Amino acid sequence: MAKQRHNPTRLRIGMLNPPAAKCSIYEAGILMRDAIQDCPSIKFKYSEYPAMPEGGVDVWLAVYHHHSLPLGRHRFDSPVVAYILEMRPNDPFVMCREPFEAILCPDPTMQHPSPRVVPCGRPLPHPVVPYTHPSQSEIEHPVVGMFGFMTQGKQWDGLARAILDEFDTATLRLRLPIATYVPAGQDYIELIRRNITSLSSRLELEIEQQYCSQAELVEWCRGNTLNAFLYDRDMPGLSAVPDQAVAAGRPIAVSTNETFRHVHPYVHPYGQQTLRGCIEQSQIGVPLMQRDWADKEIQRALLRAVKIASPTLMLNTKI
């Protein structure tokens, strides 16, 4: 007699995130949690390491990271979908060699021959605000926002120079919170301040240091004419800062750096066009990113990964 396959009414998914921290990996896990927890096909259990969800689960969704959540496959009692955030173009395995059953990769440009790899869009913070294009008067004296933890290669003063090249006057707003795993502190903030204020009096500089929630950061981005990130760095993974900027429904500009490769198909990078060009192209590009990275699209990608991780599970929904 053939073995009967498990056919749950709702799929039991246990999600494991790294410990709470002021960290982009942890925050990415929160965004994924918020995107999938209302999926009608799953019964969802969420926990943060070292706690583990109680009771049985059909599949684990683990936010794997070699430092903040370095758990091997042997630590889990059910098939695992690993949510991998540090990857190179078309290579999700550069920082993870564990034999997880499936890899969910939030890089919509990912093309990898392994059938275990499922690309998806970037989960966006809530609320996602419909796009609003700036008025001409806003563009003539723009308020340009940039935020993030103070890691190397973010070109804070490079953005200031780019603004001065195009606009007679402008305001540059920086939000530079202190992170859990980043050693830079007040001395580095003052260095950034000196480097930018020495360039020109035509650029007004505002620096904020408060660490805020996802919703607060989206609201902060809404107050900017343009949210711009001109990184020049070499490290695995996609930058997370477009997540909040796209959710805010305002124009975005990014550099040609591969960390923004997920944005490039929608808004061509600075260097291939001007900041003004980025503002104009955002009218089309930002609403398309909001559509392609919506919660329902993330949920569909997760269910595809679950069917790869545990083929015997029969889901009660079409993917």
PDB file of C-alpha atoms in Angstrom:
ATOM      1  CA  MET A   1       0.000   0.000   0.000  1.00  0.00           C
ATOM      2  CA  ALA A   2       1.401   3.399  -0.965  1.00  0.00           C
ATOM      3  CA  LYS A   3       2.345   5.674   1.905  1.00  0.00           C
ATOM      4  CA  GLN A   4      -0.215   8.452   2.363  1.00  0.00           C
ATOM      5  CA  ARG A   5       1.222  11.897   1.859  1.00  0.00           C
ATOM      6  CA  HIS A   6       0.802  14.575   4.502  1.00  0.00           C
ATOM      7  CA  ASN A   7      -1.940  16.980   3.437  1.00  0.00           C
ATOM      8  CA  PRO A   8      -2.282  19.687   6.093  1.00  0.00           C
ATOM      9  CA  THR A   9      -5.177  22.083   6.049  1.00  0.00           C
ATOM     10  CA  ARG A  10      -2.637  24.832   6.549  1.00  0.00           C
ATOM     11  CA  LEU A  11       1.092  24.431   6.168  1.00  0.00           C
ATOM     12  CA  ARG A  12       2.938  24.809   9.474  1.00  0.00           C
ATOM     13  CA  ILE A  13       5.952  27.051   8.971  1.00  0.00           C
ATOM     14  CA  GLY A  14       8.373  27.860  11.758  1.00  0.00           C
ATOM     15  CA  MET A  15      10.443  30.950  11.085  1.00  0.00           C
ATOM     16  CA  LEU A  16      13.715  31.501  12.918  1.00  0.00           C
ATOM     17  CA  ASN A  17      15.304  34.964  12.872  1.00  0.00           C
ATOM     18  CA  PRO A  18      18.645  36.000  14.433  1.00  0.00           C
ATOM     19  CA  PRO A  19      18.574  37.607  17.902  1.00  0.00           C
ATOM     20  CA  ALA A  20      17.094  41.113  18.043  1.00  0.00           C
ATOM     21  CA  ALA A  21      19.715  43.693  17.117  1.00  0.00           C
ATOM     22  CA  LYS A  22      20.238  46.973  15.290  1.00  0.00           C
ATOM     23  CA  CYS A  23      21.297  44.970  12.270  1.00  0.00           C
ATOM     24  CA  SER A  24      20.176  44.807   8.630  1.00  0.00           C
ATOM     25  CA  ILE A  25      20.020  40.982   8.702  1.00  0.00           C
ATOM     26  CA  TYR A  26      17.651  40.974  11.670  1.00  0.00           C
ATOM     27  CA  GLU A  27      15.543  43.747  10.126  1.00  0.00           C
ATOM     28  CA  ALA A  28      15.355  41.833   6.830  1.00  0.00           C
ATOM     29  CA  GLY A  29      13.958  38.900   8.766  1.00  0.00           C
ATOM     30  CA  ILE A  30      11.308  41.158  10.294  1.00  0.00           C
ATOM     31  CA  LEU A  31      10.277  42.351   6.829  1.00  0.00           C
ATOM     32  CA  MET A  32       9.984  38.754   5.619  1.00  0.00           C
ATOM     33  CA  ARG A  33       7.928  37.854   8.698  1.00  0.00           C
ATOM     34  CA  ASP A  34       5.533  40.723   8.051  1.00  0.00           C
ATOM     35  CA  ALA A  35       5.211  39.819   4.357  1.00  0.00           C
ATOM     36  CA  ILE A  36       4.242  36.167   4.905  1.00  0.00           C
ATOM     37  CA  GLN A  37       2.504  35.934   8.282  1.00  0.00           C
ATOM     38  CA  ASP A  38      -0.959  36.633   6.813  1.00  0.00           C
ATOM     39  CA  CYS A  39      -0.624  34.107   3.981  1.00  0.00           C
ATOM     40  CA  PRO A  40      -3.878  32.086   4.083  1.00  0.00           C
ATOM     41  CA  SER A  41      -2.072  28.845   3.197  1.00  0.00           C
ATOM     42  CA  ILE A  42       0.172  28.719   6.258  1.00  0.00           C
ATOM     43  CA  LYS A  43       0.004  28.462  10.011  1.00  0.00           C
ATOM     44  CA  PHE A  44       2.876  30.656  11.072  1.00  0.00           C
ATOM     45  CA  LYS A  45       5.166  30.454  14.094  1.00  0.00           C
ATOM     46  CA  TYR A  46       7.891  33.037  14.572  1.00  0.00           C
ATOM     47  CA  SER A  47      10.831  33.067  16.967  1.00  0.00           C
ATOM     48  CA  GLU A  48      14.216  34.681  17.457  1.00  0.00           C
ATOM     49  CA  TYR A  49      17.287  32.598  18.193  1.00  0.00           C
ATOM     50  CA  PRO A  50      18.034  30.976  20.595  1.00  0.00           C
ATOM     51  CA  ALA A  51      14.318  30.440  21.175  1.00  0.00           C
ATOM     52  CA  MET A  52      12.633  27.952  18.857  1.00  0.00           C
ATOM     53  CA  PRO A  53       8.924  27.649  18.025  1.00  0.00           C
ATOM     54  CA  GLU A  54       7.183  25.066  20.179  1.00  0.00           C
ATOM     55  CA  GLY A  55       5.252  22.235  18.578  1.00  0.00           C
ATOM     56  CA  GLY A  56       5.832  20.544  15.269  1.00  0.00           C
ATOM     57  CA  VAL A  57       6.422  22.382  12.025  1.00  0.00           C
ATOM     58  CA  ASP A  58       6.301  21.070   8.470  1.00  0.00           C
ATOM     59  CA  VAL A  59       9.059  23.329   7.156  1.00  0.00           C
ATOM     60  CA  TRP A  60      11.522  25.732   8.706  1.00  0.00           C
ATOM     61  CA  LEU A  61      12.232  29.156   7.253  1.00  0.00           C
ATOM     62  CA  ALA A  62      15.626  30.160   8.645  1.00  0.00           C
ATOM     63  CA  VAL A  63      17.202  33.587   8.135  1.00  0.00           C
ATOM     64  CA  TYR A  64      20.665  32.155   7.733  1.00  0.00           C
ATOM     65  CA  HIS A  65      23.751  34.269   8.376  1.00  0.00           C
ATOM     66  CA  HIS A  66      27.300  33.063   9.003  1.00  0.00           C
ATOM     67  CA  HIS A  67      27.650  35.372  12.029  1.00  0.00           C
ATOM     68  CA  SER A  68      24.243  36.189  13.529  1.00  0.00           C
ATOM     69  CA  LEU A  69      22.517  32.851  12.813  1.00  0.00           C
ATOM     70  CA  PRO A  70      25.162  30.255  11.826  1.00  0.00           C
ATOM     71  CA  LEU A  71      23.006  27.166  12.347  1.00  0.00           C
ATOM     72  CA  GLY A  72      23.793  24.099  10.255  1.00  0.00           C
ATOM     73  CA  ARG A  73      21.173  21.884   8.625  1.00  0.00           C
ATOM     74  CA  HIS A  74      21.623  19.254  11.361  1.00  0.00           C
ATOM     75  CA  ARG A  75      20.114  21.630  13.949  1.00  0.00           C
ATOM     76  CA  PHE A  76      16.636  21.405  12.398  1.00  0.00           C
ATOM     77  CA  ASP A  77      14.153  18.544  12.685  1.00  0.00           C
ATOM     78  CA  SER A  78      12.200  19.329   9.490  1.00  0.00           C
ATOM     79  CA  PRO A  79      13.127  20.436   5.958  1.00  0.00           C
ATOM     80  CA  VAL A  80      14.628  23.924   5.787  1.00  0.00           C
ATOM     81  CA  VAL A  81      14.108  26.841   3.434  1.00  0.00           C
ATOM     82  CA  ALA A  82      17.116  29.063   4.066  1.00  0.00           C
ATOM     83  CA  TYR A  83      16.540  32.763   3.532  1.00  0.00           C
ATOM     84  CA  ILE A  84      19.941  33.893   2.244  1.00  0.00           C
ATOM     85  CA  LEU A  85      20.697  37.613   2.299  1.00  0.00           C
ATOM     86  CA  GLU A  86      24.398  37.681   1.444  1.00  0.00           C
ATOM     87  CA  MET A  87      24.937  36.575  -2.127  1.00  0.00           C
ATOM     88  CA  ARG A  88      26.903  37.518  -5.217  1.00  0.00           C
ATOM     89  CA  PRO A  89      25.326  38.011  -8.650  1.00  0.00           C
ATOM     90  CA  ASN A  90      23.857  34.626  -9.623  1.00  0.00           C
ATOM     91  CA  ASP A  91      25.625  32.920  -6.696  1.00  0.00           C
ATOM     92  CA  PRO A  92      23.580  32.448  -3.511  1.00  0.00           C
ATOM     93  CA  PHE A  93      26.117  30.034  -2.002  1.00  0.00           C
ATOM     94  CA  VAL A  94      29.114  32.331  -1.561  1.00  0.00           C
ATOM     95  CA  MET A  95      28.473  32.677   2.196  1.00  0.00           C
ATOM     96  CA  CYS A  96      26.455  29.507   2.810  1.00  0.00           C
ATOM     97  CA  ARG A  97      27.517  25.938   1.995  1.00  0.00           C
ATOM     98  CA  GLU A  98      25.021  24.181   4.257  1.00  0.00           C
ATOM     99  CA  PRO A  99      22.911  21.481   2.534  1.00  0.00           C
ATOM    100  CA  PHE A 100      19.554  23.159   3.089  1.00  0.00           C
ATOM    101  CA  GLU A 101      16.698  21.697   1.072  1.00  0.00           C
ATOM    102  CA  ALA A 102      15.811  25.014  -0.584  1.00  0.00           C
ATOM    103  CA  ILE A 103      17.228  28.520  -0.824  1.00  0.00           C
ATOM    104  CA  LEU A 104      14.935  31.543  -0.910  1.00  0.00           C
ATOM    105  CA  CYS A 105      16.960  34.433  -2.259  1.00  0.00           C
ATOM    106  CA  PRO A 106      15.599  38.018  -2.115  1.00  0.00           C
ATOM    107  CA  ASP A 107      17.394  38.993  -5.312  1.00  0.00           C
ATOM    108  CA  PRO A 108      14.981  39.167  -8.266  1.00  0.00           C
ATOM    109  CA  THR A 109      17.937  39.209 -10.681  1.00  0.00           C
ATOM    110  CA  MET A 110      19.202  35.818  -9.439  1.00  0.00           C
ATOM    111  CA  GLN A 111      19.682  33.173 -12.141  1.00  0.00           C
ATOM    112  CA  HIS A 112      21.226  29.961 -10.842  1.00  0.00           C
ATOM    113  CA  PRO A 113      21.063  26.474 -12.347  1.00  0.00           C
ATOM    114  CA  SER A 114      20.307  24.713  -9.055  1.00  0.00           C
ATOM    115  CA  PRO A 115      16.625  23.748  -8.736  1.00  0.00           C
ATOM    116  CA  ARG A 116      16.941  24.439  -5.000  1.00  0.00           C
ATOM    117  CA  VAL A 117      17.269  28.200  -5.586  1.00  0.00           C
ATOM    118  CA  VAL A 118      14.133  30.338  -5.671  1.00  0.00           C
ATOM    119  CA  PRO A 119      14.594  34.071  -6.320  1.00  0.00           C
ATOM    120  CA  CYS A 120      12.086  36.580  -5.013  1.00  0.00           C
ATOM    121  CA  GLY A 121      11.572  40.303  -4.693  1.00  0.00           C
ATOM    122  CA  ARG A 122      12.472  42.367  -1.665  1.00  0.00           C
ATOM    123  CA  PRO A 123       9.871  42.351   1.126  1.00  0.00           C
ATOM    124  CA  LEU A 124       8.840  45.956   1.686  1.00  0.00           C
ATOM    125  CA  PRO A 125       8.060  47.554   5.043  1.00  0.00           C
ATOM    126  CA  HIS A 126       4.507  48.520   5.863  1.00  0.00           C
ATOM    127  CA  PRO A 127       2.866  50.758   4.983  1.00  0.00           C
ATOM    128  CA  VAL A 128       3.668  50.865   1.269  1.00  0.00           C
ATOM    129  CA  VAL A 129       2.708  54.368   0.162  1.00  0.00           C
ATOM    130  CA  PRO A 130       1.514  55.115  -3.398  1.00  0.00           C
ATOM    131  CA  TYR A 131       4.072  57.047  -5.420  1.00  0.00           C
ATOM    132  CA  THR A 132       3.994  60.857  -5.261  1.00  0.00           C
ATOM    133  CA  HIS A 133       6.117  62.810  -7.735  1.00  0.00           C
ATOM    134  CA  PRO A 134       7.769  66.003  -6.445  1.00  0.00           C
ATOM    135  CA  SER A 135       6.671  69.382  -7.726  1.00  0.00           C
ATOM    136  CA  GLN A 136       8.958  71.492  -9.877  1.00  0.00           C
ATOM    137  CA  SER A 137       9.683  73.803  -6.947  1.00  0.00           C
ATOM    138  CA  GLU A 138      10.756  70.801  -4.861  1.00  0.00           C
ATOM    139  CA  ILE A 139      13.096  69.676  -7.622  1.00  0.00           C
ATOM    140  CA  GLU A 140      14.702  73.122  -7.918  1.00  0.00           C
ATOM    141  CA  HIS A 141      15.697  73.058  -4.235  1.00  0.00           C
ATOM    142  CA  PRO A 142      15.581  69.343  -3.436  1.00  0.00           C
ATOM    143  CA  VAL A 143      15.696  67.695  -0.060  1.00  0.00           C
ATOM    144  CA  VAL A 144      17.881  64.633  -0.607  1.00  0.00           C
ATOM    145  CA  GLY A 145      17.838  61.881   1.999  1.00  0.00           C
ATOM    146  CA  MET A 146      20.342  59.124   2.683  1.00  0.00           C
ATOM    147  CA  PHE A 147      20.359  56.766   5.644  1.00  0.00           C
ATOM    148  CA  GLY A 148      22.091  53.656   6.880  1.00  0.00           C
ATOM    149  CA  PHE A 149      24.587  52.203   9.284  1.00  0.00           C
ATOM    150  CA  MET A 150      28.078  53.695   9.092  1.00  0.00           C
ATOM    151  CA  THR A 151      29.889  51.001   7.150  1.00  0.00           C
ATOM    152  CA  GLN A 152      32.591  51.730   4.600  1.00  0.00           C
ATOM    153  CA  GLY A 153      31.996  52.546   0.956  1.00  0.00           C
ATOM    154  CA  LYS A 154      28.766  54.513   1.269  1.00  0.00           C
ATOM    155  CA  GLN A 155      30.176  57.731  -0.193  1.00  0.00           C
ATOM    156  CA  TRP A 156      28.345  60.242   1.999  1.00  0.00           C
ATOM    157  CA  ASP A 157      30.463  63.114   0.697  1.00  0.00           C
ATOM    158  CA  GLY A 158      30.280  61.716  -2.847  1.00  0.00           C
ATOM    159  CA  LEU A 159      26.522  62.198  -2.728  1.00  0.00           C
ATOM    160  CA  ALA A 160      27.036  65.774  -1.555  1.00  0.00           C
ATOM    161  CA  ARG A 161      29.292  66.451  -4.552  1.00  0.00           C
ATOM    162  CA  ALA A 162      26.762  64.938  -6.943  1.00  0.00           C
ATOM    163  CA  ILE A 163      24.037  67.194  -5.542  1.00  0.00           C
ATOM    164  CA  LEU A 164      26.201  70.299  -5.879  1.00  0.00           C
ATOM    165  CA  ASP A 165      27.017  69.391  -9.481  1.00  0.00           C
ATOM    166  CA  GLU A 166      23.342  69.581 -10.461  1.00  0.00           C
ATOM    167  CA  PHE A 167      21.534  71.942  -8.108  1.00  0.00           C
ATOM    168  CA  ASP A 168      22.190  75.550  -7.115  1.00  0.00           C
ATOM    169  CA  THR A 169      20.941  74.940  -3.581  1.00  0.00           C
ATOM    170  CA  ALA A 170      19.757  71.835  -1.760  1.00  0.00           C
ATOM    171  CA  THR A 171      19.356  70.178   1.623  1.00  0.00           C
ATOM    172  CA  LEU A 172      21.061  66.875   2.421  1.00  0.00           C
ATOM    173  CA  ARG A 173      19.493  64.864   5.231  1.00  0.00           C
ATOM    174  CA  LEU A 174      21.502  61.999   6.706  1.00  0.00           C
ATOM    175  CA  ARG A 175      20.206  59.500   9.233  1.00  0.00           C
ATOM    176  CA  LEU A 176      23.155  57.678  10.785  1.00  0.00           C
ATOM    177  CA  PRO A 177      22.139  55.429  13.699  1.00  0.00           C
ATOM    178  CA  ILE A 178      24.656  53.483  15.755  1.00  0.00           C
ATOM    179  CA  ALA A 179      24.473  49.761  14.868  1.00  0.00           C
ATOM    180  CA  THR A 180      25.011  46.693  17.049  1.00  0.00           C
ATOM    181  CA  TYR A 181      27.748  45.134  14.929  1.00  0.00           C
ATOM    182  CA  VAL A 182      29.326  48.280  13.401  1.00  0.00           C
ATOM    183  CA  PRO A 183      32.137  49.935  15.409  1.00  0.00           C
ATOM    184  CA  ALA A 184      31.785  53.423  13.887  1.00  0.00           C
ATOM    185  CA  GLY A 185      30.444  56.028  16.302  1.00  0.00           C
ATOM    186  CA  GLN A 186      30.353  59.743  17.075  1.00  0.00           C
ATOM    187  CA  ASP A 187      33.869  60.422  15.787  1.00  0.00           C
ATOM    188  CA  TYR A 188      32.941  59.043  12.370  1.00  0.00           C
ATOM    189  CA  ILE A 189      29.767  61.151  12.290  1.00  0.00           C
ATOM    190  CA  GLU A 190      31.810  64.278  12.934  1.00  0.00           C
ATOM    191  CA  LEU A 191      34.218  63.307  10.148  1.00  0.00           C
ATOM    192  CA  ILE A 192      31.299  62.974   7.745  1.00  0.00           C
ATOM    193  CA  ARG A 193      29.983  66.360   8.887  1.00  0.00           C
ATOM    194  CA  ARG A 194      33.336  68.086   8.337  1.00  0.00           C
ATOM    195  CA  ASN A 195      33.870  66.525   4.916  1.00  0.00           C
ATOM    196  CA  ILE A 196      30.476  67.661   3.652  1.00  0.00           C
ATOM    197  CA  THR A 197      30.264  71.138   5.196  1.00  0.00           C
ATOM    198  CA  SER A 198      33.694  71.989   3.771  1.00  0.00           C
ATOM    199  CA  LEU A 199      32.407  71.546   0.201  1.00  0.00           C
ATOM    200  CA  SER A 200      30.035  74.499  -0.193  1.00  0.00           C
ATOM    201  CA  SER A 201      27.623  76.749   1.674  1.00  0.00           C
ATOM    202  CA  ARG A 202      25.053  76.029  -1.064  1.00  0.00           C
ATOM    203  CA  LEU A 203      24.308  72.693   0.570  1.00  0.00           C
ATOM    204  CA  GLU A 204      22.493  72.624   3.902  1.00  0.00           C
ATOM    205  CA  LEU A 205      23.334  69.543   5.968  1.00  0.00           C
ATOM    206  CA  GLU A 206      21.121  67.850   8.557  1.00  0.00           C
ATOM    207  CA  ILE A 207      22.320  64.789  10.483  1.00  0.00           C
ATOM    208  CA  GLU A 208      20.049  62.666  12.656  1.00  0.00           C
ATOM    209  CA  GLN A 209      21.198  59.691  14.720  1.00  0.00           C
ATOM    210  CA  GLN A 210      17.989  58.226  16.110  1.00  0.00           C
ATOM    211  CA  TYR A 211      17.387  54.548  15.356  1.00  0.00           C
ATOM    212  CA  CYS A 212      13.770  54.259  14.255  1.00  0.00           C
ATOM    213  CA  SER A 213      11.221  51.637  13.326  1.00  0.00           C
ATOM    214  CA  GLN A 214      10.539  50.539   9.768  1.00  0.00           C
ATOM    215  CA  ALA A 215       7.343  52.608   9.636  1.00  0.00           C
ATOM    216  CA  GLU A 216       9.147  55.674  11.006  1.00  0.00           C
ATOM    217  CA  LEU A 217      11.894  55.279   8.423  1.00  0.00           C
ATOM    218  CA  VAL A 218       9.357  55.040   5.602  1.00  0.00           C
ATOM    219  CA  GLU A 219       7.768  58.258   6.879  1.00  0.00           C
ATOM    220  CA  TRP A 220      11.211  59.911   6.995  1.00  0.00           C
ATOM    221  CA  CYS A 221      11.849  58.915   3.372  1.00  0.00           C
ATOM    222  CA  ARG A 222       8.491  60.384   2.380  1.00  0.00           C
ATOM    223  CA  GLY A 223       9.740  63.790   3.502  1.00  0.00           C
ATOM    224  CA  ASN A 224      12.521  63.781   0.903  1.00  0.00           C
ATOM    225  CA  THR A 225      12.385  64.924  -2.703  1.00  0.00           C
ATOM    226  CA  LEU A 226      14.860  62.167  -3.530  1.00  0.00           C
ATOM    227  CA  ASN A 227      16.291  59.262  -1.565  1.00  0.00           C
ATOM    228  CA  ALA A 228      19.769  58.614  -2.926  1.00  0.00           C
ATOM    229  CA  PHE A 229      22.441  55.991  -2.258  1.00  0.00           C
ATOM    230  CA  LEU A 230      25.681  56.192  -4.230  1.00  0.00           C
ATOM    231  CA  TYR A 231      27.611  53.313  -2.672  1.00  0.00           C
ATOM    232  CA  ASP A 232      31.000  52.166  -3.905  1.00  0.00           C
ATOM    233  CA  ARG A 233      31.774  48.933  -2.071  1.00  0.00           C
ATOM    234  CA  ASP A 234      32.634  45.283  -2.672  1.00  0.00           C
ATOM    235  CA  MET A 235      30.737  42.903  -0.425  1.00  0.00           C
ATOM    236  CA  PRO A 236      28.136  40.137  -0.829  1.00  0.00           C
ATOM    237  CA  GLY A 237      24.453  40.921  -0.696  1.00  0.00           C
ATOM    238  CA  LEU A 238      22.014  43.536  -1.837  1.00  0.00           C
ATOM    239  CA  SER A 239      21.687  46.839  -0.062  1.00  0.00           C
ATOM    240  CA  ALA A 240      18.590  46.962   2.130  1.00  0.00           C
ATOM    241  CA  VAL A 241      18.116  50.736   2.037  1.00  0.00           C
ATOM    242  CA  PRO A 242      15.969  50.752  -1.136  1.00  0.00           C
ATOM    243  CA  ASP A 243      13.360  48.709   0.767  1.00  0.00           C
ATOM    244  CA  GLN A 244      12.226  51.685   2.833  1.00  0.00           C
ATOM    245  CA  ALA A 245      12.794  54.212   0.032  1.00  0.00           C
ATOM    246  CA  VAL A 246      10.622  52.238  -2.400  1.00  0.00           C
ATOM    247  CA  ALA A 247       7.895  51.722   0.227  1.00  0.00           C
ATOM    248  CA  ALA A 248       7.844  55.500   0.795  1.00  0.00           C
ATOM    249  CA  GLY A 249       6.659  56.141  -2.765  1.00  0.00           C
ATOM    250  CA  ARG A 250       9.213  58.850  -3.534  1.00  0.00           C
ATOM    251  CA  PRO A 251      11.986  59.102  -6.166  1.00  0.00           C
ATOM    252  CA  ILE A 252      15.122  57.021  -5.717  1.00  0.00           C
ATOM    253  CA  ALA A 253      18.659  57.216  -7.073  1.00  0.00           C
ATOM    254  CA  VAL A 254      21.326  54.535  -6.706  1.00  0.00           C
ATOM    255  CA  SER A 255      24.860  54.054  -7.990  1.00  0.00           C
ATOM    256  CA  THR A 256      26.054  51.498 -10.550  1.00  0.00           C
ATOM    257  CA  ASN A 257      27.363  49.308  -7.692  1.00  0.00           C
ATOM    258  CA  GLU A 258      26.173  45.688  -7.880  1.00  0.00           C
ATOM    259  CA  THR A 259      24.611  45.962  -4.430  1.00  0.00           C
ATOM    260  CA  PHE A 260      21.774  47.844  -6.194  1.00  0.00           C
ATOM    261  CA  ARG A 261      21.372  45.448  -9.120  1.00  0.00           C
ATOM    262  CA  HIS A 262      17.770  44.762  -8.075  1.00  0.00           C
ATOM    263  CA  VAL A 263      16.921  48.452  -8.593  1.00  0.00           C
ATOM    264  CA  HIS A 264      18.742  48.946 -11.916  1.00  0.00           C
ATOM    265  CA  PRO A 265      16.045  47.344 -14.133  1.00  0.00           C
ATOM    266  CA  TYR A 266      13.528  49.846 -12.776  1.00  0.00           C
ATOM    267  CA  VAL A 267      15.535  53.067 -12.335  1.00  0.00           C
ATOM    268  CA  HIS A 268      18.811  53.367 -14.228  1.00  0.00           C
ATOM    269  CA  PRO A 269      21.697  54.224 -11.906  1.00  0.00           C
ATOM    270  CA  TYR A 270      23.367  57.557 -11.359  1.00  0.00           C
ATOM    271  CA  GLY A 271      26.355  57.557 -13.637  1.00  0.00           C
ATOM    272  CA  GLN A 272      24.197  56.385 -16.508  1.00  0.00           C
ATOM    273  CA  GLN A 273      21.859  59.305 -15.898  1.00  0.00           C
ATOM    274  CA  THR A 274      21.725  62.397 -13.692  1.00  0.00           C
ATOM    275  CA  LEU A 275      19.996  62.733 -10.343  1.00  0.00           C
ATOM    276  CA  ARG A 276      17.293  64.704 -12.152  1.00  0.00           C
ATOM    277  CA  GLY A 277      16.948  61.788 -14.566  1.00  0.00           C
ATOM    278  CA  CYS A 278      16.548  59.388 -11.640  1.00  0.00           C
ATOM    279  CA  ILE A 279      13.769  61.585 -10.270  1.00  0.00           C
ATOM    280  CA  GLU A 280      11.922  61.496 -13.590  1.00  0.00           C
ATOM    281  CA  GLN A 281      12.346  57.756 -14.178  1.00  0.00           C
ATOM    282  CA  SER A 282      11.120  56.987 -10.660  1.00  0.00           C
ATOM    283  CA  GLN A 283       7.595  57.887 -11.802  1.00  0.00           C
ATOM    284  CA  ILE A 284       7.495  54.537 -13.593  1.00  0.00           C
ATOM    285  CA  GLY A 285      10.144  52.538 -11.743  1.00  0.00           C
ATOM    286  CA  VAL A 286       9.037  52.940  -8.127  1.00  0.00           C
ATOM    287  CA  PRO A 287       5.393  51.837  -8.680  1.00  0.00           C
ATOM    288  CA  LEU A 288       6.675  48.801 -10.604  1.00  0.00           C
ATOM    289  CA  MET A 289       8.964  47.805  -7.729  1.00  0.00           C
ATOM    290  CA  GLN A 290       6.064  48.189  -5.314  1.00  0.00           C
ATOM    291  CA  ARG A 291       3.988  45.884  -7.524  1.00  0.00           C
ATOM    292  CA  ASP A 292       6.663  43.246  -8.133  1.00  0.00           C
ATOM    293  CA  TRP A 293       7.769  43.100  -4.488  1.00  0.00           C
ATOM    294  CA  ALA A 294       4.290  43.068  -2.941  1.00  0.00           C
ATOM    295  CA  ASP A 295       3.507  40.683  -0.071  1.00  0.00           C
ATOM    296  CA  LYS A 296       1.503  38.320  -2.275  1.00  0.00           C
ATOM    297  CA  GLU A 297       4.492  37.896  -4.616  1.00  0.00           C
ATOM    298  CA  ILE A 298       6.778  37.102  -1.663  1.00  0.00           C
ATOM    299  CA  GLN A 299       4.245  34.542  -0.401  1.00  0.00           C
ATOM    300  CA  ARG A 300       4.112  32.831  -3.809  1.00  0.00           C
ATOM    301  CA  ALA A 301       7.901  32.578  -3.880  1.00  0.00           C
ATOM    302  CA  LEU A 302       7.940  31.082  -0.370  1.00  0.00           C
ATOM    303  CA  LEU A 303       5.397  28.434  -1.347  1.00  0.00           C
ATOM    304  CA  ARG A 304       7.494  27.528  -4.387  1.00  0.00           C
ATOM    305  CA  ALA A 305      10.508  27.088  -2.105  1.00  0.00           C
ATOM    306  CA  VAL A 306       8.463  24.984   0.334  1.00  0.00           C
ATOM    307  CA  LYS A 307       7.416  22.589  -2.446  1.00  0.00           C
ATOM    308  CA  ILE A 308      11.101  22.166  -3.329  1.00  0.00           C
ATOM    309  CA  ALA A 309      12.136  21.659   0.297  1.00  0.00           C
ATOM    310  CA  SER A 310       9.438  19.077   0.977  1.00  0.00           C
ATOM    311  CA  PRO A 311       7.922  17.676  -2.241  1.00  0.00           C
ATOM    312  CA  THR A 312       5.579  15.348  -0.337  1.00  0.00           C
ATOM    313  CA  LEU A 313       3.659  18.239   1.160  1.00  0.00           C
ATOM    314  CA  MET A 314       0.442  18.873  -0.746  1.00  0.00           C
ATOM    315  CA  LEU A 315      -0.455  22.557  -0.489  1.00  0.00           C
ATOM    316  CA  ASN A 316      -4.080  23.524  -0.761  1.00  0.00           C
ATOM    317  CA  THR A 317      -3.399  26.527  -2.944  1.00  0.00           C
ATOM    318  CA  LYS A 318      -2.197  27.209  -6.445  1.00  0.00           C
ATOM    319  CA  ILE A 319       1.146  28.923  -6.708  1.00  0.00           C
TER     320      ILE A 319
END
